[in-house]
CSV table of C-alpha atoms and ligand atoms in Angstrom, one decimal:
chain,number,residue,atom,x,y,z
A,31,UNK,CA,37.0,-26.7,50.0
A,32,UNK,CA,38.5,-25.7,46.5
A,33,UNK,CA,36.4,-23.2,44.5
A,34,UNK,CA,36.0,-22.8,40.8
A,35,UNK,CA,38.0,-19.6,40.2
A,36,UNK,CA,36.0,-16.5,40.9
A,37,UNK,CA,32.5,-18.3,40.6
A,38,UNK,CA,31.4,-18.1,44.2
A,39,UNK,CA,33.5,-15.3,45.6
A,40,UNK,CA,31.2,-12.6,44.0
A,41,UNK,CA,28.3,-11.7,46.3
A,42,UNK,CA,25.0,-12.8,44.6
A,43,UNK,CA,22.8,-9.6,44.1
A,44,UNK,CA,19.3,-9.9,45.5
A,45,UNK,CA,18.1,-8.3,42.2
A,46,UNK,CA,18.4,-11.0,39.7
A,47,UNK,CA,18.9,-10.0,36.1
A,48,UNK,CA,17.3,-11.3,33.0
A,49,UNK,CA,20.1,-13.1,30.9
A,50,UNK,CA,18.3,-11.7,27.7
A,51,UNK,CA,19.1,-8.1,28.7
A,52,UNK,CA,22.9,-8.8,28.2
A,53,UNK,CA,24.4,-8.2,24.7
A,54,UNK,CA,27.6,-9.8,23.7
A,55,UNK,CA,29.9,-7.4,25.6
A,56,UNK,CA,27.6,-7.8,28.6
A,57,UNK,CA,27.9,-11.5,28.5
A,58,UNK,CA,31.6,-11.2,28.2
A,59,UNK,CA,31.7,-8.9,31.2
A,60,UNK,CA,29.4,-11.2,33.3
A,61,UNK,CA,31.6,-14.1,32.7
A,62,UNK,CA,34.7,-12.2,33.3
A,63,UNK,CA,33.2,-11.0,36.6
A,64,UNK,CA,32.7,-14.7,37.5
A,65,UNK,CA,36.5,-15.2,37.0
A,66,UNK,CA,36.0,-17.1,33.7
A,67,UNK,CA,38.3,-17.1,30.7
A,68,UNK,CA,36.9,-15.4,27.5
A,69,UNK,CA,35.9,-18.6,25.7
A,70,UNK,CA,33.4,-19.1,28.3
A,71,UNK,CA,31.3,-16.2,27.0
A,72,UNK,CA,31.3,-17.9,23.5
A,73,UNK,CA,30.1,-21.2,25.1
A,74,UNK,CA,27.2,-19.4,26.9
A,75,UNK,CA,26.2,-17.5,23.8
A,76,UNK,CA,26.2,-20.8,21.9
A,77,UNK,CA,23.9,-22.4,24.5
A,78,UNK,CA,21.6,-19.4,24.7
A,79,UNK,CA,21.1,-18.4,21.0
A,80,UNK,CA,22.5,-21.3,19.0
A,81,UNK,CA,21.3,-24.3,20.9
A,82,UNK,CA,18.3,-22.6,22.7
A,83,UNK,CA,19.2,-24.2,26.1
A,84,UNK,CA,16.1,-23.6,28.3
A,85,UNK,CA,18.1,-23.5,31.5
A,86,UNK,CA,21.7,-23.1,32.7
A,87,UNK,CA,21.6,-26.6,33.9
A,88,UNK,CA,21.5,-27.8,30.3
A,89,UNK,CA,24.8,-26.2,29.5
A,90,UNK,CA,26.6,-29.4,30.0
A,91,UNK,CA,30.1,-28.3,28.9
A,92,UNK,CA,30.2,-25.6,31.6
A,93,UNK,CA,31.6,-26.5,35.1
A,94,UNK,CA,28.6,-27.3,37.5
A,95,UNK,CA,29.8,-24.5,39.8
A,96,UNK,CA,29.7,-22.0,36.8
A,97,UNK,CA,26.2,-23.2,35.9
A,98,UNK,CA,25.1,-22.7,39.5
A,99,UNK,CA,26.8,-19.2,39.6
A,100,UNK,CA,24.9,-18.1,36.6
A,101,UNK,CA,21.6,-19.6,37.8
A,102,UNK,CA,22.2,-17.7,41.1
A,103,UNK,CA,22.4,-14.4,39.4
A,104,UNK,CA,20.3,-14.6,36.1
A,105,UNK,CA,16.9,-15.5,34.9
A,106,UNK,CA,16.6,-17.5,31.8
A,107,UNK,CA,13.0,-17.8,30.4
A,108,UNK,CA,12.2,-18.3,26.8
A,109,UNK,CA,9.2,-16.6,25.2
A,110,UNK,CA,6.2,-18.8,25.5
A,111,UNK,CA,4.1,-19.3,22.4
A,112,UNK,CA,0.4,-18.3,23.0
A,113,UNK,CA,-0.8,-18.8,19.5
A,114,UNK,CA,0.2,-19.8,16.0
A,115,UNK,CA,-1.5,-19.2,12.8
A,116,UNK,CA,-0.7,-21.2,9.8
A,117,UNK,CA,-1.4,-19.8,6.3
A,118,UNK,CA,-2.1,-22.1,3.2
A,119,UNK,CA,1.2,-20.7,1.7
A,120,UNK,CA,3.3,-22.0,4.6
A,121,UNK,CA,3.6,-18.8,6.5
A,122,UNK,CA,3.3,-19.0,10.1
A,123,UNK,CA,2.6,-16.1,12.6
A,124,UNK,CA,3.5,-16.5,16.3
A,125,UNK,CA,2.2,-14.7,19.4
A,126,UNK,CA,4.7,-14.8,22.1
A,127,UNK,CA,4.2,-14.0,25.8
A,128,UNK,CA,7.5,-12.7,27.5
A,129,UNK,CA,8.2,-13.3,31.3
A,130,UNK,CA,6.4,-10.0,32.5
A,131,UNK,CA,3.3,-10.8,30.5
A,132,UNK,CA,3.7,-8.6,27.5
A,133,UNK,CA,3.2,-10.2,24.0
A,134,UNK,CA,4.9,-9.7,20.7
A,135,UNK,CA,4.6,-11.2,17.4
A,136,UNK,CA,7.0,-12.8,14.7
A,137,UNK,CA,6.3,-14.2,11.3
A,138,UNK,CA,8.0,-17.2,9.7
A,139,UNK,CA,8.0,-17.0,5.8
A,140,UNK,CA,9.4,-20.1,4.0
A,141,UNK,CA,10.4,-19.8,0.3
A,142,UNK,CA,12.0,-22.8,-1.3
A,143,UNK,CA,14.9,-23.7,0.9
A,144,UNK,CA,15.0,-20.3,2.5
A,145,UNK,CA,13.3,-19.1,5.7
A,146,UNK,CA,12.8,-15.4,6.5
A,147,UNK,CA,11.8,-14.5,10.0
A,148,UNK,CA,10.2,-11.2,10.7
A,149,UNK,CA,10.6,-10.3,14.4
A,150,UNK,CA,9.6,-7.5,16.8
A,151,UNK,CA,12.0,-5.1,18.6
A,152,UNK,CA,9.5,-3.5,20.9
A,153,UNK,CA,6.3,-4.7,22.6
A,154,UNK,CA,3.7,-2.3,21.0
A,155,UNK,CA,4.9,0.8,19.3
A,156,UNK,CA,4.5,4.5,19.8
A,157,UNK,CA,4.8,5.5,16.2
A,158,UNK,CA,0.9,5.4,15.6
A,159,UNK,CA,0.9,4.6,11.9
A,160,UNK,CA,-2.7,4.8,10.8
A,161,UNK,CA,-2.7,1.6,8.8
A,162,UNK,CA,-1.1,-0.6,11.5
A,163,UNK,CA,-2.8,-2.7,14.1
A,164,UNK,CA,0.1,-2.3,16.5
A,165,UNK,CA,0.2,1.4,16.2
A,166,UNK,CA,-3.4,1.5,17.3
A,167,UNK,CA,-2.5,-0.5,20.4
A,168,UNK,CA,0.2,1.8,21.8
A,169,UNK,CA,3.5,1.2,23.3
A,170,UNK,CA,4.3,-1.4,26.1
A,171,UNK,CA,8.1,-1.6,26.5
A,172,UNK,CA,11.4,-2.1,24.7
A,173,UNK,CA,12.5,-5.6,23.9
A,174,UNK,CA,15.9,-7.0,25.1
A,175,UNK,CA,18.6,-8.2,22.7
A,176,UNK,CA,17.9,-11.8,23.7
A,177,UNK,CA,14.2,-11.5,23.4
A,178,UNK,CA,14.9,-10.6,19.7
A,179,UNK,CA,17.3,-13.4,19.1
A,180,UNK,CA,15.0,-15.9,20.7
A,181,UNK,CA,12.0,-15.0,18.4
A,182,UNK,CA,14.0,-15.9,15.3
A,183,UNK,CA,15.7,-18.9,16.8
A,184,UNK,CA,12.5,-20.4,18.1
A,185,UNK,CA,10.6,-19.8,14.8
A,186,UNK,CA,13.5,-21.5,12.9
A,187,UNK,CA,13.3,-24.4,15.4
A,188,UNK,CA,9.6,-24.6,14.9
A,189,UNK,CA,10.2,-24.9,11.2
A,190,UNK,CA,13.0,-27.5,11.7
A,191,UNK,CA,15.6,-25.5,9.8
A,192,UNK,CA,17.8,-22.5,10.1
A,193,UNK,CA,16.7,-19.0,9.2
A,194,UNK,CA,18.5,-17.6,6.1
A,195,UNK,CA,17.2,-14.2,6.7
A,196,UNK,CA,15.7,-12.1,9.5
A,197,UNK,CA,14.1,-8.7,9.3
A,198,UNK,CA,13.4,-6.4,12.2
A,199,UNK,CA,10.0,-5.4,10.8
A,200,UNK,CA,7.6,-6.7,13.2
A,201,UNK,CA,6.3,-4.6,16.2
A,202,UNK,CA,8.1,-1.6,17.1
A,203,UNK,CA,10.5,1.1,15.8
A,204,UNK,CA,14.0,-0.5,16.1
A,205,UNK,CA,15.9,2.7,16.2
A,206,UNK,CA,13.9,3.8,19.2
A,207,UNK,CA,15.6,0.8,20.8
A,208,UNK,CA,18.9,1.1,19.1
A,209,UNK,CA,21.3,-0.5,21.6
A,210,UNK,CA,19.2,-3.6,22.2
A,211,UNK,CA,18.5,-3.9,18.4
A,212,UNK,CA,22.2,-3.9,17.6
A,213,UNK,CA,22.7,-6.4,20.5
A,214,UNK,CA,20.0,-8.7,18.8
A,215,UNK,CA,21.5,-8.4,15.4
A,216,UNK,CA,24.8,-9.5,16.7
A,217,UNK,CA,23.6,-12.6,18.4
A,218,UNK,CA,21.8,-13.5,15.2
A,219,UNK,CA,24.9,-12.9,13.2
A,220,UNK,CA,27.3,-14.6,15.6
A,221,UNK,CA,28.9,-17.8,14.3
A,222,UNK,CA,27.9,-19.4,17.7
A,223,UNK,CA,24.4,-17.9,17.7
A,224,UNK,CA,22.1,-18.1,14.6
A,225,UNK,CA,24.9,-17.6,12.1
A,226,UNK,CA,22.9,-15.5,9.7
A,227,UNK,CA,25.1,-13.4,7.4
A,228,UNK,CA,25.0,-9.6,8.1
A,229,UNK,CA,23.6,-8.8,4.7
A,230,UNK,CA,20.8,-11.1,5.4
A,231,UNK,CA,19.8,-9.2,8.6
A,232,UNK,CA,17.6,-6.1,7.8
A,233,UNK,CA,16.4,-3.4,10.0
A,234,UNK,CA,13.4,-1.5,8.9
A,235,UNK,CA,12.9,2.0,10.4
A,236,UNK,CA,10.2,4.8,10.0
A,237,UNK,CA,13.1,7.1,9.2
A,238,UNK,CA,14.5,7.9,12.6
A,239,UNK,CA,17.5,9.9,11.3
A,240,UNK,CA,19.9,9.7,14.3
A,241,UNK,CA,19.6,5.8,14.1
A,242,UNK,CA,20.3,5.8,10.3
A,243,UNK,CA,23.3,7.8,10.9
A,244,UNK,CA,24.5,5.5,13.7
A,245,UNK,CA,23.7,2.5,11.8
A,246,UNK,CA,25.8,3.7,8.7
A,247,UNK,CA,28.8,3.7,11.0
A,248,UNK,CA,28.4,0.1,12.3
A,249,UNK,CA,31.1,-2.3,11.1
A,250,UNK,CA,28.8,-5.0,9.9
A,251,UNK,CA,27.2,-5.0,6.5
A,252,UNK,CA,23.5,-5.1,8.0
A,253,UNK,CA,20.9,-4.0,5.6
A,254,UNK,CA,18.7,-1.0,6.0
A,255,UNK,CA,15.0,-0.6,4.9
A,256,UNK,CA,13.0,2.5,5.5
A,257,UNK,CA,9.3,2.6,5.6
A,258,UNK,CA,8.6,5.7,3.4
A,259,UNK,CA,4.9,5.2,2.4
A,260,UNK,CA,4.6,8.7,1.1
A,261,UNK,CA,7.0,11.3,-0.2
A,262,UNK,CA,4.5,14.1,0.3
A,263,UNK,CA,5.2,15.6,3.8
A,264,UNK,CA,1.5,16.2,4.4
A,265,UNK,CA,0.5,12.7,3.6
A,266,UNK,CA,3.3,11.2,5.3
A,267,UNK,CA,2.7,13.2,8.6
A,268,UNK,CA,-1.0,12.0,8.5
A,269,UNK,CA,-0.5,8.3,8.0
A,270,UNK,CA,2.8,8.0,10.1
A,271,UNK,CA,2.3,10.8,12.7
A,272,UNK,CA,5.3,9.4,14.9
A,273,UNK,CA,7.8,10.0,12.1
A,274,UNK,CA,6.9,13.7,11.4
A,275,UNK,CA,9.8,15.0,13.5
A,276,UNK,CA,12.2,13.6,10.8
A,277,UNK,CA,11.1,15.5,7.7
A,278,UNK,CA,11.5,14.1,4.3
A,279,UNK,CA,14.1,16.5,3.0
A,280,UNK,CA,16.4,15.6,6.0
A,281,UNK,CA,15.6,11.9,5.6
A,282,UNK,CA,16.7,11.8,2.0
A,283,UNK,CA,19.8,13.7,3.0
A,284,UNK,CA,20.6,11.2,5.6
A,285,UNK,CA,19.9,8.2,3.2
A,286,UNK,CA,22.0,9.7,0.4
A,287,UNK,CA,24.9,10.1,3.1
A,288,UNK,CA,24.2,6.6,4.2
A,289,UNK,CA,24.8,5.1,0.7
A,290,UNK,CA,27.9,7.1,0.3
A,291,UNK,CA,29.4,6.3,3.6
A,292,UNK,CA,28.3,2.8,4.1
A,293,UNK,CA,28.4,1.8,0.5
A,294,UNK,CA,25.2,-0.1,0.9
A,295,UNK,CA,21.8,0.4,-0.9
A,296,UNK,CA,18.7,0.9,1.4
A,297,UNK,CA,15.3,-0.3,0.4
A,298,UNK,CA,12.3,2.2,0.5
A,299,UNK,CA,9.3,0.3,1.7
A,300,UNK,CA,6.1,1.7,0.1
A,301,UNK,CA,2.7,0.2,1.5
A,302,UNK,CA,0.3,1.1,-1.4
A,303,UNK,CA,-3.0,2.3,0.1
A,304,UNK,CA,-5.7,2.9,-2.3
A,305,UNK,CA,-6.6,6.5,-2.6
A,306,UNK,CA,-4.2,7.7,-0.1
A,307,UNK,CA,-0.7,7.3,-1.5
A,308,UNK,CA,-1.1,5.7,-5.0
A,309,UNK,CA,-2.4,9.0,-6.7
A,310,UNK,CA,-0.4,10.4,-9.7
A,311,UNK,CA,0.7,13.3,-7.6
A,312,UNK,CA,2.0,10.9,-4.8
A,313,UNK,CA,3.8,8.6,-7.2
A,314,UNK,CA,5.4,11.7,-8.8
A,315,UNK,CA,6.7,12.7,-5.4
A,316,UNK,CA,8.0,9.1,-4.9
A,317,UNK,CA,9.8,9.3,-8.3
A,318,UNK,CA,11.3,12.6,-7.3
A,319,UNK,CA,12.5,11.3,-3.8
A,320,UNK,CA,14.0,8.1,-5.1
A,321,UNK,CA,15.6,9.2,-8.4
A,322,UNK,CA,19.3,9.7,-8.8
A,323,UNK,CA,20.8,7.8,-5.8
A,324,UNK,CA,21.3,4.3,-4.8
A,325,UNK,CA,18.0,2.9,-3.6
A,326,UNK,CA,15.4,0.2,-4.2
A,327,UNK,CA,11.7,0.7,-3.9
A,328,UNK,CA,9.7,-2.2,-2.7
A,329,UNK,CA,5.9,-1.8,-3.3
A,330,UNK,CA,3.7,-3.6,-0.8
A,331,UNK,CA,0.0,-3.9,-1.5
A,332,UNK,CA,-1.3,-2.9,2.0
A,333,UNK,CA,-2.6,-5.6,4.2
A,334,UNK,CA,-6.0,-4.2,5.2
A,335,UNK,CA,-6.6,-4.0,8.9
A,336,UNK,CA,-10.1,-4.0,9.9
A,337,UNK,CA,-11.2,-0.6,11.4
A,338,UNK,CA,-8.4,1.4,9.7
A,339,UNK,CA,-10.3,2.2,6.6
A,340,UNK,CA,-7.3,1.2,4.3
A,341,UNK,CA,-7.6,-1.0,1.2
A,342,UNK,CA,-5.0,-2.1,-1.5
A,343,UNK,CA,-5.1,-0.8,-5.0
A,344,UNK,CA,-6.1,-3.2,-7.7
A,345,UNK,CA,-3.3,-5.3,-9.4
A,346,UNK,CA,-3.5,-3.0,-12.5
A,347,UNK,CA,-2.7,0.1,-10.5
A,348,UNK,CA,0.0,-1.6,-8.6
A,349,UNK,CA,1.7,-2.7,-11.9
A,350,UNK,CA,1.3,0.7,-13.3
A,351,UNK,CA,3.0,2.3,-10.2
A,352,UNK,CA,6.0,-0.2,-10.6
A,353,UNK,CA,6.3,0.6,-14.3
A,354,UNK,CA,6.3,4.5,-13.6
A,355,UNK,CA,9.1,3.9,-11.2
A,356,UNK,CA,11.0,1.6,-13.5
A,357,UNK,CA,10.5,4.0,-16.6
A,358,UNK,CA,12.1,6.7,-14.4
A,359,UNK,CA,15.2,4.6,-13.9
A,360,UNK,CA,14.3,3.5,-10.2
A,361,UNK,CA,14.7,-0.1,-9.4
A,362,UNK,CA,11.4,-1.3,-8.1
A,363,UNK,CA,9.8,-4.6,-7.0
A,364,UNK,CA,6.3,-5.6,-5.8
A,365,UNK,CA,6.3,-7.7,-2.7
A,366,UNK,CA,4.6,-11.0,-3.1
A,367,UNK,CA,1.7,-11.1,-0.8
A,368,UNK,CA,2.2,-13.9,2.0
A,369,UNK,CA,-0.1,-15.2,4.7
A,370,UNK,CA,-3.1,-13.4,3.3
A,371,UNK,CA,-5.4,-15.9,4.9
A,372,UNK,CA,-4.2,-15.3,8.5
A,373,UNK,CA,-3.8,-12.1,10.6
A,374,UNK,CA,-0.6,-11.3,8.8
A,375,UNK,CA,-0.4,-7.6,9.2
A,376,UNK,CA,1.6,-6.5,12.1
A,377,UNK,CA,-0.3,-6.4,15.4
A,378,UNK,CA,-3.3,-8.1,14.2
A,379,UNK,CA,-2.7,-11.4,15.9
A,380,UNK,CA,-2.1,-9.7,19.2
A,381,UNK,CA,-5.2,-7.5,19.0
A,382,UNK,CA,-7.3,-10.6,18.1
A,383,UNK,CA,-5.9,-12.6,21.0
A,384,UNK,CA,-6.5,-9.7,23.5
A,385,UNK,CA,-10.1,-9.3,22.2
A,386,UNK,CA,-10.7,-13.1,22.4
A,387,UNK,CA,-9.4,-13.0,26.1
A,388,UNK,CA,-11.2,-9.8,27.0
B,48,SF4,S1,3.9,0.3,11.0
B,48,SF4,FE1,5.7,-0.2,12.4
B,48,SF4,S2,6.4,1.8,13.0
B,48,SF4,FE2,4.4,2.0,12.2
B,48,SF4,S3,3.0,1.8,14.1
B,48,SF4,FE3,3.2,-0.2,13.1
B,48,SF4,S4,4.9,-1.2,14.2
B,48,SF4,FE4,5.0,1.0,14.6
């Protein structure tokens, strides 16, 4: 009987692979190993991350033998939604369960005709930031490239639109899962995937210097954000213990090199925590860190997480900090608070869900 070239000659490995573990190069290699021409990889990518096909069987423009060949070798399982919280301002927060039972969070933030999706790059997080619910829950595992792209695509589908922006700012430290994070970004950027422009794709890191240096060398114009939260080493070590191996002085050097090499301006995220990093001495250190090079400071009134002892400064102090920065010639903005009537802070929904089940 005639066979589709290559599709059934390969032995089927008893260990099936999760299709979400493949990045673009991996998909291309898998299709090539099945004897397929290069355009088949683009077709499969479009079905997986553009059209969100829930099974290989739905990929109707692939030959039946190829669909079967893929189904014999790969698992295809979308994240399953466990909970959705809807805020009065339209923000929606999602708790997903992945095939092995771990859960992660994403947030959809609509603004006018735009939709920004904040997604996770790890299940849990090892960085241990004191103001973060995820940090308190510990690390479970790295996410796969497809698991990242699916979070964004599924949220966009739930809103009935496409995502204009996506930020890797949910659970996890993206640069401790570098390869998969890049794989996810490329699915989101791919014209056959979510087709989100590279400049509208942002990675937020705690300041993992080797990751920043690699990211600067990537060909795409992805955007970088750094969670700074204090420019005083002692304070930063206390509130972001996982970041202490990349000291502030070396971080600034890496960021200045990044702007010079990549020609792009990073954002410094600064979650204002009353009495901890909003004092005059702290803001003077922030000015000294951010002045004189191409950066933007985004002030974020902290989203208080019960049990962390953190609270946001009052509006007057937030405005004062912004004006101190601007008077020093530093571009600064104050993030508009979204989803404040739901568990919007990273990790809160997951903790509440676990507590409810336990
Ligand atoms: S703030 Fe981000 S890096 Fe810090 S513990 Fe939470 S998820 Fe991890």
